[in-house]
Short mmCIF file of C-alpha atoms in Angstrom, two decimals:
data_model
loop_
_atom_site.label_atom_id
_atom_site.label_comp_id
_atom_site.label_asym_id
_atom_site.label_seq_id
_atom_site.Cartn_x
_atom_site.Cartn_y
_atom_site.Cartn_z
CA UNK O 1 80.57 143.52 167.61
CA UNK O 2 77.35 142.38 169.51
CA UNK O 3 74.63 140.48 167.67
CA UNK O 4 71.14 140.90 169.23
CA UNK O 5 69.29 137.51 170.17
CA UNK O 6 65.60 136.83 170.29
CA UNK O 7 64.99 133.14 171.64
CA UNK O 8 62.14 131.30 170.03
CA UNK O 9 60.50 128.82 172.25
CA UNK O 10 61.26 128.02 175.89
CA UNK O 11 61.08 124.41 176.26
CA UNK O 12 64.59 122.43 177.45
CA UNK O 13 66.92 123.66 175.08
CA UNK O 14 65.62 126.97 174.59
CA UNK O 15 65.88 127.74 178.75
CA UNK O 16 69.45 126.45 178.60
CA UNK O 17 70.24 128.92 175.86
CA UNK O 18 68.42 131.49 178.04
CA UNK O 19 70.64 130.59 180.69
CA UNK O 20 74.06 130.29 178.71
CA UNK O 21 73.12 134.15 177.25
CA UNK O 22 72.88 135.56 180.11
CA UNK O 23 75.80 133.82 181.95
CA UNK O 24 79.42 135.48 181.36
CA UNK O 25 80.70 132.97 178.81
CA UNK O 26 83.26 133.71 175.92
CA UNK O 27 80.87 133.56 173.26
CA UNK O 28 77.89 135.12 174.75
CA UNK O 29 80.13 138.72 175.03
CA UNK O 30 78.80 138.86 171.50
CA UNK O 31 75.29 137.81 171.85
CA UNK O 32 72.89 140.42 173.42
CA UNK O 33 69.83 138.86 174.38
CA UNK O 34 67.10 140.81 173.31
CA UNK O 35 63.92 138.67 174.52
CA UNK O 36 62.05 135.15 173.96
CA UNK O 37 59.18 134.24 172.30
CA UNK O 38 56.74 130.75 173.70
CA UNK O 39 56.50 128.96 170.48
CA UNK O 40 56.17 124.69 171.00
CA UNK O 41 54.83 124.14 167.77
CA UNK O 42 57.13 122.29 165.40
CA UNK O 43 54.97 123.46 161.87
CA UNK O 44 56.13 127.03 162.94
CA UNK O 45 59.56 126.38 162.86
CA UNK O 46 59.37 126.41 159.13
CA UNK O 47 57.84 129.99 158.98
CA UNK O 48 59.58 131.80 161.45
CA UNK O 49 63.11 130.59 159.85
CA UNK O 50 61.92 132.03 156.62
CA UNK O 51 60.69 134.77 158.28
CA UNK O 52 63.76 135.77 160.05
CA UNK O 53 66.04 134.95 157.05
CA UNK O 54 64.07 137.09 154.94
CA UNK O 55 64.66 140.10 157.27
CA UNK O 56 67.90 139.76 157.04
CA UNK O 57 68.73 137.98 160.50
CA UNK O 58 70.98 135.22 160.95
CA UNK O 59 69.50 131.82 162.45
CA UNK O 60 69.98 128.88 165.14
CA UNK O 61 67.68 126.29 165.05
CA UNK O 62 67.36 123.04 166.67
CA UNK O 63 67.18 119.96 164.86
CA UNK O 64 65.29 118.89 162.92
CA UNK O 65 65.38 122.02 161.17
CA UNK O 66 62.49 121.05 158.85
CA UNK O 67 60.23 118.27 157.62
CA UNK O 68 61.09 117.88 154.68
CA UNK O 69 64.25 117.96 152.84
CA UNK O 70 62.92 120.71 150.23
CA UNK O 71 62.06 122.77 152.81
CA UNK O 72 65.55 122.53 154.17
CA UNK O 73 67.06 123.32 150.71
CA UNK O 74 64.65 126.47 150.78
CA UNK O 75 65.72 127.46 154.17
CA UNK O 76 69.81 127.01 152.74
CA UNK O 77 68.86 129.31 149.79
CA UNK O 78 67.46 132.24 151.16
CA UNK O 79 70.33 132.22 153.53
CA UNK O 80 73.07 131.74 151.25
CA UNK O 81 70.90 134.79 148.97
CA UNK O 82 70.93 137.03 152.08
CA UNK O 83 74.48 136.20 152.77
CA UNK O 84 72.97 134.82 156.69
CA UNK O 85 74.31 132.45 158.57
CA UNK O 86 71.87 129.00 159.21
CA UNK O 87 72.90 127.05 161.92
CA UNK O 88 71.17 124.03 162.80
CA UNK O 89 72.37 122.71 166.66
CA UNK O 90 73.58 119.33 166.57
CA UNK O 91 74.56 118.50 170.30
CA UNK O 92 74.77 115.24 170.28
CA UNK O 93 78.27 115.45 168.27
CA UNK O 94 79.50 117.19 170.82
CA UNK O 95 79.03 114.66 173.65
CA UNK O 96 81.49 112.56 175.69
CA UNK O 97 80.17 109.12 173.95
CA UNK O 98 80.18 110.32 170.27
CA UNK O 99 84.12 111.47 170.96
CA UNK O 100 85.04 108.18 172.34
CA UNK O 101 82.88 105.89 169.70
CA UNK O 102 84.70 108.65 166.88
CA UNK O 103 88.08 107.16 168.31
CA UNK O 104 87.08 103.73 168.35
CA UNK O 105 86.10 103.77 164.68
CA UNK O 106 89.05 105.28 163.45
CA UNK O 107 90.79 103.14 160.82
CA UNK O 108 88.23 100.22 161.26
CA UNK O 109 86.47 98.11 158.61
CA UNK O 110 82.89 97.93 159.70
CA UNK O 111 81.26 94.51 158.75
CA UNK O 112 77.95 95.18 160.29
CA UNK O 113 76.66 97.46 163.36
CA UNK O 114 72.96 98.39 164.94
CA UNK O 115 71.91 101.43 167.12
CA UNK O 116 69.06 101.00 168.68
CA UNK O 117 67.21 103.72 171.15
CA UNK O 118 64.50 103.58 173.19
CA UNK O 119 62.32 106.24 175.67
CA UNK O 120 58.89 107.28 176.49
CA UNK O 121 56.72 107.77 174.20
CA UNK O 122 57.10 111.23 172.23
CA UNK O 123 54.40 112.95 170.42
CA UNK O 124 54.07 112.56 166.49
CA UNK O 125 52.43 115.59 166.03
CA UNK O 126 54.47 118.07 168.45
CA UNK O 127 57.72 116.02 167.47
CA UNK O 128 57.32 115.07 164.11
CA UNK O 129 57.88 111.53 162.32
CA UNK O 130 60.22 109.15 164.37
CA UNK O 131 62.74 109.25 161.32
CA UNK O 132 63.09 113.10 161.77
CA UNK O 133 62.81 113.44 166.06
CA UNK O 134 65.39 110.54 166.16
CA UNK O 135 67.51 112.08 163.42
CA UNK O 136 70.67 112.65 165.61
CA UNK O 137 70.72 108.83 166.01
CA UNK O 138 71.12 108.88 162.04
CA UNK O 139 73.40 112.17 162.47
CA UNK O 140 76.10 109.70 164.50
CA UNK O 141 75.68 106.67 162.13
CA UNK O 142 76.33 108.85 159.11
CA UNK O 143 79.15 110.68 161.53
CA UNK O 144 80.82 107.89 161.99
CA UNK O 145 80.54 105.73 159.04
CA UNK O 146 79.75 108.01 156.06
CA UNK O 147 76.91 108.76 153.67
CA UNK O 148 74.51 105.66 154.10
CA UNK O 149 71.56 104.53 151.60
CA UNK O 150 68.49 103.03 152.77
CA UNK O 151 67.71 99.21 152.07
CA UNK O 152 64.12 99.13 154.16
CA UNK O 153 61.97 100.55 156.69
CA UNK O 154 58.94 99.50 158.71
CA UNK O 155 56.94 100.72 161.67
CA UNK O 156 54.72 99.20 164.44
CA UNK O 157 52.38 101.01 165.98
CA UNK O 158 49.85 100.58 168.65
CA UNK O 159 48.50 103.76 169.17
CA UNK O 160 46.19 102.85 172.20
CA UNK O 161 49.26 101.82 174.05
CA UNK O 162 51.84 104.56 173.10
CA UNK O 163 54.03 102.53 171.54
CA UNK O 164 56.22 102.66 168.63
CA UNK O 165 58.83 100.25 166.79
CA UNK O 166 60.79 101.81 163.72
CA UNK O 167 63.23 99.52 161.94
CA UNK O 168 65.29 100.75 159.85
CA UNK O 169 67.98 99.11 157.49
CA UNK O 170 70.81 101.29 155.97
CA UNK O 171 73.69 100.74 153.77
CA UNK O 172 77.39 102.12 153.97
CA UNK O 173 79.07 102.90 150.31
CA UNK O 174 81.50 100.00 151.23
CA UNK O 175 77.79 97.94 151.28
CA UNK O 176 78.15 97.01 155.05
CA UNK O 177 74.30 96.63 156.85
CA UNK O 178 73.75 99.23 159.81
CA UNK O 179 70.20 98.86 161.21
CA UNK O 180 68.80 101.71 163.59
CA UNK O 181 65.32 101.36 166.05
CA UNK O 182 63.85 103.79 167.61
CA UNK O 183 61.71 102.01 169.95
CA UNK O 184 59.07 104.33 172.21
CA UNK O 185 56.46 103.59 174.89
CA UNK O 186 55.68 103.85 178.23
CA UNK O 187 58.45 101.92 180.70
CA UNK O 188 60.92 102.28 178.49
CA UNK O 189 63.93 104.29 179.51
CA UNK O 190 65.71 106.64 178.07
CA UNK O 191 68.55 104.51 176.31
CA UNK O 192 71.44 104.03 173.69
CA UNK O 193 71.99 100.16 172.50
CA UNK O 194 75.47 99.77 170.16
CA UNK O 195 77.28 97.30 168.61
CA UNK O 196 79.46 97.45 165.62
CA UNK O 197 81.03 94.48 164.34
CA UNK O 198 85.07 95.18 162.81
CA UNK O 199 87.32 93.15 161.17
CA UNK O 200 89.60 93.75 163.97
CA UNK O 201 87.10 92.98 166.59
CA UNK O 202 83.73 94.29 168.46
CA UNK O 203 82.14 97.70 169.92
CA UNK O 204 79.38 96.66 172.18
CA UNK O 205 77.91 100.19 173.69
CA UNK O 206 79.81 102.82 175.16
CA UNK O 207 81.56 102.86 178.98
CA UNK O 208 80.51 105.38 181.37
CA UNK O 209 82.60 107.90 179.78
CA UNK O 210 81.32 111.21 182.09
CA UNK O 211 79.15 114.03 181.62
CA UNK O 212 78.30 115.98 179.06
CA UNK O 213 78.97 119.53 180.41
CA UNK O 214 78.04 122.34 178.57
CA UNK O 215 76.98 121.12 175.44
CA UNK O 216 74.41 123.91 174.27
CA UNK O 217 77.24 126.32 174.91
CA UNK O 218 80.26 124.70 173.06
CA UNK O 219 76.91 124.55 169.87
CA UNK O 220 76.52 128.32 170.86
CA UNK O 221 80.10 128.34 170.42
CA UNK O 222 80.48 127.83 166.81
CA UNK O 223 77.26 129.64 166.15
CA UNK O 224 79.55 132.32 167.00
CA UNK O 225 82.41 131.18 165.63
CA UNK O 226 80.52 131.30 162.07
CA UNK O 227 79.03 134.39 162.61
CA UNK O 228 82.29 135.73 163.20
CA UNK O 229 83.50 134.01 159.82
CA UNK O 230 86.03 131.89 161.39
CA UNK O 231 84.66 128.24 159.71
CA UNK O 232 86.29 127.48 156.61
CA UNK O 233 83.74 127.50 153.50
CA UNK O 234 84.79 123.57 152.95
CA UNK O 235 83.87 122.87 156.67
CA UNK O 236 80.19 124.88 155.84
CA UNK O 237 79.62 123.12 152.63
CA UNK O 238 80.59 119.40 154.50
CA UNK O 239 78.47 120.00 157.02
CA UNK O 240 75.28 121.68 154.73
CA UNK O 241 76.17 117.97 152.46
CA UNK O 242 75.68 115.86 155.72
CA UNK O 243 72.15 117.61 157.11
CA UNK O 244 70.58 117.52 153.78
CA UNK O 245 71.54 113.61 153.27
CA UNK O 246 70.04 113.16 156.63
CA UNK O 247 66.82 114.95 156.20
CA UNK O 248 66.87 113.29 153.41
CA UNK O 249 67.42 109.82 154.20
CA UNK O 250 64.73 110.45 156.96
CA UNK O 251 62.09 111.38 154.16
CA UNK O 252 62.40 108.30 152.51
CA UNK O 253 62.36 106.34 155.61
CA UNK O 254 59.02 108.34 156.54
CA UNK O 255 57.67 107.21 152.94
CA UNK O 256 58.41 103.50 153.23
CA UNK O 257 56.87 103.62 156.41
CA UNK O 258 53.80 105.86 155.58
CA UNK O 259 53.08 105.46 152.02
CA UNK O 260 50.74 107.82 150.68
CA UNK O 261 47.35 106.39 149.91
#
């Protein structure tokens, strides 16, 4: 069987799944691509998912999926209605650093821990609110430490100078503190700050730990692996649980930092 792919938007990821669809991998001897499409516009995501759903086609999309978390619980229904598979890519679990930081954690009481990234400065209105570009920062957190609840957010901004400071402070069920920054401007470089505090002792950032080879083609993997209805329905529904809480954990965040007039 041989699904036919259309790829929509050709930025970074959507040239290296260009490039992995046309190469002779396992996965891709099921995936016929078909043609792309130049999209770039994030508030067009939304549409083109429902669009495609609604006809009846199955869907990979990058994260964040959507905006909003009702949006994303739209998305979830019309699939689940049409009986379509929605997929949304989530690379960064599938790098070198979030394997070894999953092994470090394992068995460990957390006391407290922070995550803090920084880069250049991104684009609010091509990228969307820091809480929902940054989200695979929250992805790992909840990942690795379970459903979190939020205590307090805030934001500085200096708009003339491109920079940005969220500061977020989360909550584990065991009521252990996590805090996560995103912290954008220009000079900053791309980078990952850890440290998690255990009972047993401390995690301050990850070693070199080596590349991350191939990650858009082990996500293309279990695309393929789903549409070929080889993921358990308890390993759909966990991971459905765990997008929603973090779409919707970033929604809050984005109204404690942005209340509406």
């Amino acid at each position: 069987m041989k699904f036919g792919v259309v790829v929509v938007g050709v930025g970074r990821a959507g040239s290296v799944r260009i490039r992995d669809l046309r190469n002779p991998h396992a996965s891709s001897a099921f995936l016929n691509l078909i043609g792309f499409v130049s999209s770039g516009v994030l508030s067009l995501d939304f549409c083109f998912q429902r669009q495609f759903l609604q006809a009846g086609k199955h869907v990979l999309v990058e994260y964040p999926m959507t905006l909003s978390l009702t949006a994303a619980q739209e998305l979830w229904s019309l699939a689940e209605q049409k009986g379509k598979v929605m997929h949304e890519e989530h690379v960064e679990l599938l790098m070198e650093e979030f394997a070894f930081l999953k092994k470090e954690v394992v068995g460990k009481e957390l006391l407290k821990g922070s995550l803090h990234f920084t880069a250049g400065p991104l684009a609010e209105e091509q990228f969307g609110f820091p809480a929902f570009s940054g989200i695979s920062r929250l992805t790992w957190l909840v990942c690795l430490f379970g459903e979190l609840s939020l205590v307090s957010a805030t934001l500085e901004e200096r708009k003339e100078d491109q920079y940005m400071k969220m500061t977020v402070h989360l909550k584990t069920e065991n009521k252990c503190l996590l805090s996560w920054i995103e912290e954008k401007g220009p000079g900053l470089k791309r980078n990952r700050y850890l440290s998690f505090h255990f009972k047993s002792g401390s995690l301050e950032n990850v070693p070199n730990v080596g590349v991350n080879k191939n990650i858009f083609l082990k996500d293309q993997n279990i695309f393929v692996q789903k549409l070929l209805g080889q993921v358990s329905e308890q390993e759909l529904a966990a991971e459905k649980k765990r997008i929603l809480h973090c779409l919707g954990l970033a929604e809050e965040i984005q109204k404690l930092c942005r209340p509406e007039k």
